[in-house]
Tab-separated table of C-alpha atoms in Angstrom:
chain	number	residue	atom	x	y	z
F	1	MET	CA	38.001	14.368	8.918
F	2	ARG	CA	38.360	17.616	11.577
F	3	LEU	CA	39.475	19.763	9.364
F	4	LEU	CA	37.266	18.712	6.216
F	5	ARG	CA	34.230	20.126	8.507
F	6	SER	CA	35.613	22.653	9.102
F	7	LEU	CA	36.958	24.037	5.500
F	8	LEU	CA	33.125	22.715	4.466
F	9	ARG	CA	31.449	24.718	7.684
F	10	ALA	CA	31.952	28.120	5.436
F	11	PRO	CA	29.036	29.120	3.289
F	12	GLY	CA	29.780	28.860	-0.859
F	13	SER	CA	29.219	27.714	-3.977
F	14	ARG	CA	29.331	23.827	-3.762
F	15	LYS	CA	30.890	23.934	-7.639
F	16	ARG	CA	33.782	26.011	-6.491
F	17	PRO	CA	35.372	24.644	-3.155
F	18	SER	CA	37.967	26.391	-1.437
F	19	ALA	CA	41.446	25.889	-2.137
F	20	ALA	CA	42.679	24.780	0.846
F	21	LEU	CA	39.707	21.634	1.049
F	22	THR	CA	41.070	21.029	-2.489
F	23	ARG	CA	44.347	20.512	-1.171
F	24	TYR	CA	42.843	18.662	1.333
F	25	PHE	CA	41.227	15.737	-0.427
F	26	GLN	CA	43.947	15.665	-2.385
F	27	HIS	CA	46.211	14.523	-0.070
F	28	ARG	CA	43.693	12.402	1.570
F	29	ARG	CA	43.123	10.339	-1.943
F	30	ILE	CA	46.652	10.379	-2.212
F	31	SER	CA	47.030	8.441	0.908
F	32	ALA	CA	43.782	6.399	1.485
F	33	PHE	CA	45.085	3.345	1.160
F	34	GLY	CA	47.286	3.627	4.118
F	35	SER	CA	45.433	0.939	6.551
F	36	LEU	CA	44.145	-1.278	3.853
F	37	ARG	CA	47.534	-2.545	2.948
F	38	SER	CA	51.150	-3.014	3.106
F	39	PRO	CA	53.958	-1.035	2.303
F	40	GLU	CA	54.867	-3.975	-0.339
F	41	THR	CA	51.328	-4.783	-1.502
F	42	PRO	CA	49.954	-2.357	-4.798
F	43	ALA	CA	47.031	-0.600	-4.514
F	44	SER	CA	46.064	-2.247	-7.969
F	45	SER	CA	45.765	-5.528	-6.268
F	46	LEU	CA	43.228	-4.692	-3.846
F	47	LYS	CA	39.692	-5.635	-4.460
F	48	PHE	CA	36.377	-3.105	-4.073
F	49	GLY	CA	33.117	-3.594	-4.760
F	50	GLN	CA	32.850	-1.022	-7.603
F	51	PRO	CA	36.119	0.911	-9.632
F	52	ILE	CA	38.115	3.059	-8.061
F	53	HIS	CA	40.734	5.056	-9.250
F	54	GLU	CA	43.822	2.536	-8.075
F	55	THR	CA	41.840	-0.817	-9.263
F	56	HIS	CA	40.826	0.946	-12.523
F	57	PRO	CA	43.068	4.186	-13.609
F	58	HIS	CA	41.140	3.385	-17.192
F	59	LEU	CA	37.725	4.007	-15.692
F	60	ILE	CA	38.237	6.526	-12.854
F	61	LYS	CA	40.849	9.111	-12.778
F	62	PRO	CA	42.896	10.873	-10.468
F	63	GLY	CA	40.847	12.056	-7.350
F	64	ASP	CA	37.990	10.656	-8.966
F	65	LEU	CA	35.842	8.897	-6.710
F	66	THR	CA	33.085	7.757	-9.303
F	67	PRO	CA	33.234	8.827	-13.109
F	68	GLY	CA	33.327	11.924	-13.235
F	69	ILE	CA	33.090	12.733	-10.436
F	70	SER	CA	35.570	13.513	-7.496
F	71	ALA	CA	35.866	12.829	-3.942
F	72	LEU	CA	35.788	16.221	-3.356
F	73	GLU	CA	31.773	17.247	-4.998
F	74	TYR	CA	30.239	14.471	-3.279
F	75	ALA	CA	31.494	15.666	0.173
F	76	THR	CA	30.489	19.298	-0.211
F	77	ARG	CA	27.384	17.499	-1.637
F	78	ARG	CA	26.419	15.764	2.022
F	79	ALA	CA	27.872	19.607	3.096
F	80	ASP	CA	25.212	20.799	1.381
F	81	LEU	CA	22.716	18.752	2.971
F	82	ALA	CA	23.994	19.685	6.366
F	83	GLU	CA	23.163	23.021	5.259
F	84	LYS	CA	19.722	22.679	4.698
F	85	LEU	CA	19.529	20.597	8.112
F	86	PRO	CA	17.617	21.816	12.028
F	87	LEU	CA	20.627	21.233	14.730
F	88	ASN	CA	21.007	17.731	15.501
F	89	GLY	CA	18.941	16.836	12.724
F	90	VAL	CA	20.236	13.351	10.902
F	91	ALA	CA	19.314	12.536	7.389
F	92	ILE	CA	19.167	8.657	6.997
F	93	LEU	CA	19.562	7.107	3.484
F	94	ALA	CA	19.376	3.221	2.956
F	95	ALA	CA	20.809	1.154	-0.033
F	96	ALA	CA	18.526	0.245	-2.765
F	97	PRO	CA	17.669	-3.647	-2.130
F	98	ILE	CA	18.637	-6.864	-4.486
F	99	LYS	CA	16.030	-6.961	-6.254
F	100	HIS	CA	15.808	-11.205	-7.182
F	101	ARG	CA	13.768	-12.611	-10.864
F	102	ALA	CA	13.701	-15.493	-9.912
F	103	GLY	CA	14.965	-17.976	-7.254
F	104	VAL	CA	18.919	-16.772	-6.114
F	105	VAL	CA	19.197	-14.928	-9.963
F	106	PHE	CA	19.528	-11.750	-9.786
F	107	TYR	CA	18.713	-9.060	-11.541
F	108	GLU	CA	21.552	-5.811	-12.070
F	109	PHE	CA	22.192	-3.591	-9.228
F	110	HIS	CA	21.079	0.020	-9.637
F	111	GLN	CA	21.851	1.434	-6.006
F	112	ASP	CA	19.776	3.972	-4.661
F	113	SER	CA	20.283	8.017	-6.197
F	114	ASP	CA	19.895	10.168	-3.678
F	115	LEU	CA	22.311	7.676	-1.544
F	116	PHE	CA	24.401	7.579	-4.766
F	117	TYR	CA	24.210	11.405	-4.878
F	118	LEU	CA	25.827	11.534	-1.268
F	119	THR	CA	28.424	8.852	-0.966
F	120	GLY	CA	29.154	7.787	-4.409
F	121	PHE	CA	29.129	4.250	-2.532
F	122	ASN	CA	27.640	1.064	-4.527
F	123	GLU	CA	26.541	-2.130	-3.154
F	124	PRO	CA	23.626	-3.352	-1.478
F	125	GLU	CA	22.894	-3.201	2.020
F	126	ALA	CA	24.581	-0.203	3.091
F	127	LEU	CA	22.940	2.690	5.280
F	128	ALA	CA	24.344	6.290	5.035
F	129	VAL	CA	23.762	9.177	7.774
F	130	VAL	CA	24.475	12.433	7.507
F	131	GLN	CA	24.703	14.686	11.170
F	132	LYS	CA	24.156	18.143	11.711
F	133	THR	CA	26.877	19.023	14.330
F	134	GLY	CA	27.217	22.169	14.346
F	135	PRO	CA	26.045	26.001	12.402
F	136	GLY	CA	26.517	26.375	8.610
F	137	ARG	CA	27.712	23.154	7.135
F	138	GLU	CA	29.352	21.050	10.121
F	139	HIS	CA	28.584	17.190	10.189
F	140	ARG	CA	29.278	14.199	10.484
F	141	PHE	CA	29.235	11.523	7.939
F	142	TRP	CA	27.998	8.306	9.132
F	143	LEU	CA	28.327	5.065	6.621
F	144	PHE	CA	27.605	1.518	7.486
F	145	VAL	CA	28.416	-1.323	4.589
F	146	ARG	CA	29.178	-4.965	4.766
F	147	PRO	CA	32.128	-6.231	5.387
F	148	LYS	CA	34.646	-8.219	4.013
F	149	ASP	CA	33.946	-12.232	4.075
F	150	SER	CA	35.858	-14.024	1.744
F	151	LYS	CA	32.689	-16.872	1.376
F	152	ALA	CA	30.696	-14.647	0.599
F	153	GLU	CA	33.222	-12.900	-1.909
F	154	LEU	CA	33.907	-16.338	-4.116
F	155	TRP	CA	30.294	-16.062	-4.588
F	156	GLU	CA	29.660	-12.803	-5.385
F	157	GLY	CA	32.599	-10.833	-6.205
F	158	PRO	CA	34.475	-8.454	-3.766
F	159	ARG	CA	33.261	-6.019	-0.991
F	160	SER	CA	34.703	-2.878	-0.428
F	161	GLY	CA	34.343	-3.088	3.426
F	162	VAL	CA	34.399	-1.532	5.979
F	163	GLU	CA	38.012	0.293	6.075
F	164	ALA	CA	37.153	1.316	3.331
F	165	ALA	CA	34.019	3.103	3.968
F	166	GLU	CA	36.072	5.360	5.855
F	167	ASP	CA	39.413	5.380	3.812
F	168	VAL	CA	37.782	5.269	0.322
F	169	PHE	CA	35.037	6.680	0.541
F	170	ASN	CA	35.849	9.299	3.180
F	171	ALA	CA	33.334	8.347	6.285
F	172	ASP	CA	33.757	9.678	9.328
F	173	GLU	CA	32.472	7.108	11.037
F	174	THR	CA	32.002	3.584	9.726
F	175	GLY	CA	30.822	0.161	11.302
F	176	GLU	CA	29.565	-2.805	9.701
F	177	ILE	CA	25.028	-3.274	8.628
F	178	SER	CA	24.530	-5.945	10.893
F	179	GLU	CA	26.384	-3.561	14.099
F	180	VAL	CA	24.359	-1.072	12.870
F	181	ARG	CA	21.290	-0.961	15.590
F	182	THR	CA	23.237	0.481	18.766
F	183	PRO	CA	25.364	4.010	16.949
F	184	LEU	CA	21.460	4.460	14.727
F	185	TYR	CA	19.419	3.741	17.793
F	186	ARG	CA	22.009	6.965	19.373
F	187	LEU	CA	21.642	9.065	16.305
F	188	ILE	CA	17.677	8.723	16.127
F	189	LYS	CA	17.434	9.094	20.028
F	190	ASP	CA	19.393	12.614	20.617
F	191	ALA	CA	18.377	14.016	16.778
F	192	SER	CA	16.051	16.596	16.276
F	193	GLU	CA	14.398	15.609	13.975
F	194	VAL	CA	15.062	12.387	11.132
F	195	PHE	CA	15.015	13.652	7.806
F	196	THR	CA	14.503	9.511	5.186
F	197	ASN	CA	12.673	8.819	2.593
F	198	ILE	CA	12.524	4.677	4.113
F	199	PRO	CA	9.558	4.267	4.552
F	200	VAL	CA	8.567	4.121	8.208
F	201	ALA	CA	4.796	4.462	8.053
F	202	ASP	CA	4.825	0.761	5.791
F	203	ASP	CA	6.101	-1.776	9.095
F	204	ASN	CA	6.985	-4.813	6.452
F	205	GLY	CA	8.622	-1.804	3.757
F	206	PHE	CA	11.045	-0.346	6.820
F	207	LYS	CA	11.608	-3.327	7.537
F	208	ARG	CA	12.811	-4.935	3.889
F	209	GLN	CA	15.989	-2.085	4.630
F	210	PHE	CA	17.193	-4.546	7.280
F	211	HIS	CA	16.525	-7.990	6.154
F	212	ASN	CA	19.402	-9.295	7.578
F	213	ASP	CA	18.257	-8.449	11.020
F	214	ILE	CA	14.217	-8.367	11.392
F	215	GLY	CA	15.853	-7.365	15.594
F	216	ILE	CA	17.527	-4.725	14.577
F	217	ALA	CA	14.222	-2.996	13.119
F	218	ASN	CA	11.974	-3.833	15.144
F	219	THR	CA	13.754	-1.457	17.523
F	220	LEU	CA	14.783	1.224	14.941
F	221	LEU	CA	11.267	1.002	13.841
F	222	SER	CA	9.505	2.172	17.067
F	223	LEU	CA	12.627	4.529	17.868
F	224	VAL	CA	11.876	6.613	15.124
F	225	LYS	CA	7.935	6.602	15.432
F	226	ASP	CA	8.930	8.686	18.882
F	227	VAL	CA	10.618	11.101	16.750
F	228	LYS	CA	9.519	13.772	14.078
F	229	VAL	CA	10.121	11.809	10.841
F	230	GLN	CA	10.559	13.978	8.064
F	231	SER	CA	10.911	13.089	3.825
F	232	LEU	CA	14.038	13.733	2.984
F	233	ARG	CA	13.295	13.787	-0.936
F	234	PRO	CA	12.551	17.592	-0.784
F	235	LEU	CA	15.421	18.776	0.597
F	236	MET	CA	17.484	15.761	-2.302
F	237	ASN	CA	15.746	17.903	-4.640
F	238	VAL	CA	16.664	21.226	-4.235
F	239	LEU	CA	20.274	19.962	-4.156
F	240	ARG	CA	20.300	17.459	-7.281
F	241	ALA	CA	17.463	19.811	-9.743
F	242	ILE	CA	20.414	21.858	-10.230
F	243	LYS	CA	24.112	20.094	-12.042
F	244	SER	CA	27.537	21.359	-11.613
F	245	PRO	CA	29.521	20.741	-13.947
F	246	ALA	CA	30.565	17.682	-13.343
F	247	GLU	CA	27.428	16.354	-13.899
F	248	ILE	CA	26.321	17.772	-16.737
F	249	GLU	CA	30.021	16.599	-18.541
F	250	ASN	CA	28.199	13.076	-17.484
F	251	MET	CA	26.361	13.659	-19.037
F	252	ARG	CA	26.925	14.795	-22.079
F	253	ILE	CA	29.029	12.011	-22.628
F	254	ALA	CA	26.454	9.885	-22.573
F	255	GLY	CA	24.171	12.218	-24.909
F	256	LYS	CA	27.286	12.284	-27.515
F	257	ALA	CA	28.175	8.353	-27.150
F	258	SER	CA	23.539	7.776	-27.738
F	259	GLY	CA	23.113	10.185	-30.320
F	260	ARG	CA	26.293	8.864	-32.412
F	261	ALA	CA	24.388	5.171	-31.176
F	262	PHE	CA	20.762	7.349	-33.476
F	263	THR	CA	22.766	8.314	-36.288
F	264	GLU	CA	24.487	4.798	-37.061
F	265	ALA	CA	20.717	3.096	-36.454
F	266	MET	CA	19.855	4.926	-39.312
F	267	ARG	CA	21.676	4.521	-41.426
F	268	ALA	CA	21.670	0.659	-40.883
F	269	ARG	CA	18.586	-1.053	-41.458
F	270	PHE	CA	16.347	-3.283	-39.787
F	271	THR	CA	13.318	-5.333	-40.515
F	272	ASN	CA	12.408	-6.264	-36.851
F	273	GLU	CA	11.841	-4.045	-33.755
F	274	LYS	CA	14.845	-6.725	-31.623
F	275	HIS	CA	16.992	-6.508	-33.843
F	276	LEU	CA	17.699	-2.388	-33.624
F	277	ALA	CA	16.673	-2.898	-29.580
F	278	ALA	CA	20.087	-5.137	-29.724
F	279	PHE	CA	22.130	-2.553	-31.773
F	280	LEU	CA	21.654	0.070	-30.032
F	281	ASP	CA	22.417	-1.743	-26.427
F	282	TYR	CA	25.502	-3.060	-27.996
F	283	GLU	CA	26.268	0.774	-30.134
F	284	PHE	CA	25.404	2.506	-26.163
F	285	LYS	CA	28.091	0.116	-24.083
F	286	ILE	CA	31.053	0.276	-27.621
F	287	ARG	CA	30.870	4.257	-28.085
F	288	GLY	CA	31.889	4.425	-23.665
F	289	CYS	CA	28.133	3.794	-21.565
F	290	ASP	CA	27.671	1.777	-19.014
F	291	THR	CA	25.044	0.683	-20.125
F	292	SER	CA	21.384	1.379	-21.029
F	293	ALA	CA	19.276	3.850	-19.075
F	294	TYR	CA	16.145	1.878	-19.283
F	295	VAL	CA	13.968	-0.401	-21.224
F	296	PRO	CA	13.587	1.231	-25.001
F	297	VAL	CA	10.744	1.752	-27.010
F	298	VAL	CA	11.669	0.546	-30.791
F	299	ALA	CA	8.226	1.082	-31.783
F	300	GLY	CA	7.285	-0.220	-35.439
F	301	GLY	CA	4.313	1.607	-37.282
F	302	GLU	CA	1.742	1.459	-35.111
F	303	ASN	CA	3.210	0.104	-31.854
F	304	ALA	CA	4.657	3.464	-32.191
F	305	LEU	CA	0.468	4.745	-30.698
F	306	SER	CA	2.224	3.136	-27.239
F	307	ILE	CA	3.938	5.559	-25.877
F	308	HIS	CA	5.341	3.403	-23.513
F	309	TYR	CA	5.476	-0.265	-25.871
F	310	VAL	CA	8.604	-1.716	-24.884
F	311	GLN	CA	7.856	-5.352	-26.274
F	312	ASN	CA	10.076	-4.582	-29.300
F	313	ASN	CA	9.052	-7.676	-30.797
F	314	ALA	CA	7.350	-7.208	-34.014
F	315	ILE	CA	8.371	-7.129	-37.741
F	316	LEU	CA	9.442	-3.397	-39.137
F	317	GLU	CA	7.038	-3.031	-41.909
F	318	GLU	CA	8.335	-1.261	-45.765
F	319	GLY	CA	6.852	2.262	-45.563
F	320	ASP	CA	6.351	2.567	-41.973
F	321	LEU	CA	8.074	4.847	-39.086
F	322	VAL	CA	9.352	3.503	-36.704
F	323	LEU	CA	10.047	6.027	-32.612
F	324	VAL	CA	12.624	5.047	-30.868
F	325	ASP	CA	12.799	5.957	-27.059
F	326	ALA	CA	16.545	4.923	-25.750
F	327	GLY	CA	19.968	5.814	-24.144
F	328	GLY	CA	22.643	6.035	-22.806
F	329	GLN	CA	24.395	6.163	-18.944
F	330	TYR	CA	27.149	7.692	-18.306
F	331	GLY	CA	28.967	7.614	-14.616
F	332	GLY	CA	25.214	7.266	-13.388
F	333	TYR	CA	23.414	9.340	-15.674
F	334	VAL	CA	21.663	8.602	-17.623
F	335	THR	CA	20.341	10.368	-21.367
F	336	ASP	CA	16.848	10.518	-23.159
F	337	ILE	CA	16.353	10.457	-26.917
F	338	THR	CA	13.072	9.994	-29.104
F	339	ARG	CA	13.882	9.808	-33.121
F	340	THR	CA	11.652	8.650	-35.047
F	341	TRP	CA	12.966	7.732	-38.875
F	342	PRO	CA	11.573	5.706	-42.593
F	343	THR	CA	11.949	1.425	-42.225
F	344	GLU	CA	12.940	2.708	-45.444
F	345	GLY	CA	15.171	5.701	-45.341
F	346	ARG	CA	12.565	7.985	-47.338
F	347	PHE	CA	9.388	10.110	-45.546
F	348	THR	CA	5.639	9.623	-47.651
F	349	ALA	CA	4.689	13.499	-48.361
F	350	PRO	CA	2.157	12.412	-45.379
F	351	GLN	CA	4.591	11.413	-43.192
F	352	LYS	CA	6.168	14.330	-43.773
F	353	ASP	CA	4.175	17.171	-43.433
F	354	LEU	CA	3.665	15.117	-40.208
F	355	TYR	CA	6.842	15.087	-38.565
F	356	GLU	CA	8.075	18.296	-39.899
F	357	ALA	CA	4.891	19.712	-37.982
F	358	VAL	CA	7.197	17.389	-34.856
F	359	LEU	CA	10.019	18.984	-35.345
F	360	THR	CA	9.644	22.662	-35.879
F	361	VAL	CA	7.388	23.172	-32.324
F	362	GLN	CA	10.581	20.388	-30.554
F	363	ARG	CA	12.984	23.069	-31.911
F	364	SER	CA	10.969	26.444	-30.660
F	365	CYS	CA	10.526	24.900	-27.746
F	366	VAL	CA	14.459	24.034	-27.059
F	367	SER	CA	15.372	27.757	-28.189
F	368	LEU	CA	13.422	28.451	-25.220
F	369	CYS	CA	15.388	26.047	-22.929
F	370	ARG	CA	17.105	29.444	-21.504
F	371	GLY	CA	17.793	31.070	-18.188
F	372	ASP	CA	16.493	34.329	-19.152
F	373	ALA	CA	13.284	33.046	-20.776
F	374	ASN	CA	12.518	32.981	-17.078
F	375	LEU	CA	9.981	30.366	-17.905
F	376	SER	CA	8.434	26.404	-16.203
F	377	LEU	CA	8.638	23.658	-18.556
F	378	ASP	CA	4.852	23.515	-17.196
F	379	ARG	CA	4.078	27.091	-19.375
F	380	LEU	CA	6.688	25.411	-22.418
F	381	HIS	CA	4.564	22.870	-21.823
F	382	ASP	CA	1.014	25.491	-23.182
F	383	ILE	CA	3.532	26.872	-26.072
F	384	ALA	CA	4.048	23.878	-27.629
F	385	LEU	CA	0.007	22.620	-27.268
F	386	SER	CA	-0.806	25.794	-29.407
F	387	ARG	CA	1.594	26.024	-31.900
F	388	LEU	CA	0.848	21.858	-32.488
F	389	ARG	CA	-2.082	23.167	-32.429
F	390	ASP	CA	-1.700	25.420	-35.435
F	391	HIS	CA	0.231	23.062	-37.332
F	392	LEU	CA	-2.152	20.448	-37.104
F	393	ARG	CA	-5.303	22.598	-38.213
F	394	ASP	CA	-3.354	23.337	-41.067
F	395	LEU	CA	-2.730	19.847	-41.843
F	396	GLY	CA	-6.579	19.471	-42.149
F	397	PHE	CA	-7.312	18.132	-38.471
F	398	ASP	CA	-10.930	19.332	-36.392
F	399	LEU	CA	-9.613	21.088	-33.827
F	400	PRO	CA	-11.740	24.038	-32.298
F	401	GLY	CA	-9.431	25.545	-29.996
F	402	GLN	CA	-9.685	23.759	-26.851
F	403	SER	CA	-6.931	22.346	-24.953
F	404	GLN	CA	-8.802	19.030	-24.355
F	405	ASP	CA	-8.812	18.028	-28.134
F	406	LEU	CA	-5.477	17.651	-28.229
F	407	GLU	CA	-5.335	15.102	-25.332
F	408	GLY	CA	-5.366	11.401	-27.947
F	409	LEU	CA	-2.914	13.253	-30.107
F	410	PHE	CA	-0.389	15.014	-27.322
F	411	PRO	CA	-1.329	12.686	-24.535
F	412	HIS	CA	1.885	13.480	-23.006
F	413	HIS	CA	3.752	16.376	-21.032
F	414	LEU	CA	6.360	17.950	-23.194
F	415	GLY	CA	9.131	17.002	-20.606
F	416	HIS	CA	10.552	16.729	-17.404
F	417	PHE	CA	14.068	16.332	-15.316
F	418	VAL	CA	16.975	14.198	-16.230
F	419	GLY	CA	20.228	13.653	-14.035
F	420	LEU	CA	20.592	10.668	-11.953
F	421	ASP	CA	17.100	8.750	-13.021
F	422	LEU	CA	14.893	8.998	-16.058
F	423	HIS	CA	12.843	10.547	-14.366
F	424	ASP	CA	15.087	13.128	-11.935
F	425	THR	CA	14.445	14.663	-8.765
F	426	PRO	CA	10.605	13.583	-8.478
F	427	GLY	CA	7.274	15.222	-6.692
F	428	TYR	CA	9.614	19.002	-8.518
F	429	SER	CA	7.753	21.587	-9.640
F	430	ARG	CA	7.792	21.932	-13.263
F	431	ALA	CA	5.520	25.086	-12.540
F	432	SER	CA	8.806	26.783	-11.881
F	433	SER	CA	10.932	28.683	-14.092
F	434	LEU	CA	14.192	26.908	-15.672
F	435	VAL	CA	17.351	27.987	-13.953
F	436	PRO	CA	21.004	27.397	-15.676
F	437	GLY	CA	22.580	23.634	-14.391
F	438	GLN	CA	18.513	22.333	-14.923
F	439	CYS	CA	18.311	19.341	-17.128
F	440	ILE	CA	15.242	18.290	-18.992
F	441	THR	CA	14.259	16.559	-22.225
F	442	ILE	CA	11.613	18.310	-24.677
F	443	GLU	CA	9.977	15.631	-26.427
F	444	PRO	CA	6.855	16.655	-28.417
F	445	GLY	CA	4.902	13.794	-29.392
F	446	ILE	CA	1.697	13.339	-31.911
F	447	TYR	CA	-0.025	9.778	-31.923
F	448	VAL	CA	-2.589	10.100	-34.646
F	449	PRO	CA	-4.644	6.754	-33.594
F	450	ASP	CA	-7.214	5.036	-36.516
F	451	ASP	CA	-10.053	7.332	-35.952
F	452	SER	CA	-12.812	9.014	-38.815
F	453	ARG	CA	-11.880	12.147	-36.997
F	454	TRP	CA	-8.997	12.334	-38.157
F	455	PRO	CA	-7.722	12.663	-41.591
F	456	ALA	CA	-6.918	8.823	-43.253
F	457	HIS	CA	-3.367	9.885	-45.031
F	458	PHE	CA	-2.262	10.228	-41.343
F	459	ARG	CA	-3.270	7.581	-39.033
F	460	GLY	CA	-1.404	4.605	-37.393
F	461	MET	CA	1.616	7.338	-36.930
F	462	GLY	CA	2.750	8.422	-33.944
F	463	ILE	CA	6.098	10.202	-34.025
F	464	ARG	CA	7.519	12.144	-30.846
F	465	ILE	CA	11.389	14.148	-31.239
F	466	GLU	CA	13.282	14.255	-28.379
F	467	ASP	CA	16.385	15.630	-26.575
F	468	SER	CA	18.044	15.995	-23.598
F	469	VAL	CA	18.473	20.149	-22.532
F	470	CYS	CA	21.047	22.054	-19.966
F	471	ILE	CA	19.665	25.278	-19.185
F	472	GLU	CA	22.671	28.452	-19.598
F	473	GLU	CA	21.673	31.138	-18.719
F	474	GLY	CA	21.697	32.344	-22.477
F	475	SER	CA	20.834	29.567	-24.533
F	476	PRO	CA	20.165	26.231	-24.599
F	477	TYR	CA	23.113	23.445	-24.332
F	478	VAL	CA	21.519	20.682	-26.357
F	479	LEU	CA	23.283	17.302	-24.989
F	480	THR	CA	22.061	14.584	-27.622
F	481	THR	CA	23.208	16.235	-30.745
F	482	GLU	CA	24.773	13.805	-32.411
F	483	ALA	CA	21.449	11.987	-32.566
F	484	VAL	CA	20.900	14.056	-36.588
F	485	LYS	CA	16.756	14.684	-36.687
F	486	GLU	CA	15.919	17.373	-39.480
F	487	ILE	CA	15.011	15.474	-42.739
F	488	ASP	CA	16.942	16.404	-44.578
F	489	ASP	CA	20.050	14.499	-42.664
F	490	ILE	CA	18.224	12.358	-41.876
F	491	GLU	CA	17.588	10.736	-45.739
F	492	ALA	CA	20.862	11.605	-46.445
F	493	LEU	CA	21.854	8.113	-44.265
F	494	SER	CA	19.905	6.045	-47.238
F	495	LEU	CA	22.058	7.714	-49.621
């Protein structure tokens, strides 16, 4: 790894690695299995805790560590983080814990997004450390993982193991997570500053990261409280806010598959929210997504007045609208789509009027998702508020002019960042001007309660229209365009 560190030391675009670094990683990935198998054993016969190219070539391309993301890109991300650390600073990241539904029955595992972003490692009970060892981007990467264990793997499935941490995930130093105490003690003791999102101020929260060994947790907790501890979140937000071309392509794959699933759902006829939710989950997966990105909102009629309605168990009544907020996930990256359409395929006149008002504002805000527009998400929200107010006044809503008038009708923000997380880079400012590479949602909505202040023929309607959009310099790049939203297109699906 000495060559790798020297190649990463020089500053430069993380999106365009040097030819030397590319050649290095091509060689490293080709020769990755020398210590894991004998010459007579094909790599495809080995078992790992997640798909890799050698075992799942139908899912992972040569050179990629996870779908669409190369081992080289993960290494470059770690170098980018190292460049932001002070000399002798360390960043410590813990894998997400397994969460249990009841007893030994567990939920589907979802990795900590920051650890996944830096390593591509997708197993629990792991700890990653990036140690700044010299000027610029020079660093060492430590990865502590569960060892191979035939008894445990009989029940839980394969583990990647310690050797794979080095040979597949390209760690400089590796070890078993149960033996992390000594090396981590030294790393923290010698660190100028420690950056982590592990809750060191919460003793119980910190100990949960080391649930198999409370002794480790107590030792490290006492040590880490003696050094300067900083939140890792701001540094990770800066790195993750700008998406690489590979990340955007993953989001486009998820958006395309999800958008087509939405259009097929509009074409079909459903009488129950649950059936519509099940159809979308199936369509996301059959069209190439790994899974659904989040629990969907499938809200018929007045259920759409609850922004995050997820019971999804009501009957879809004739003449109502159904609001659906859902999306698929691919390679860890999510898409976020909302569409609203009539259960019978055709809008009534009031539905059409209110829908057209929301759609017009959504279109205009999407068109402003450009670097050269020099607008922030907060500024786009203000623009949406102003234009929604004008359209609603034209439809007979009594809105004197204050922004508070719309709070009950449009209670949420216009959009948020999207990426590995549905609400990506938590805490990242929506007041900063958007720049190329950032990916956001644009989702205006109007929710009209049964209130005498509002025109009677609009009461009970909830309409939201949302796309995931990537900022480019001179134009928006809509990631979810396959989900139709024009009134004529929606109604044409019912013919």
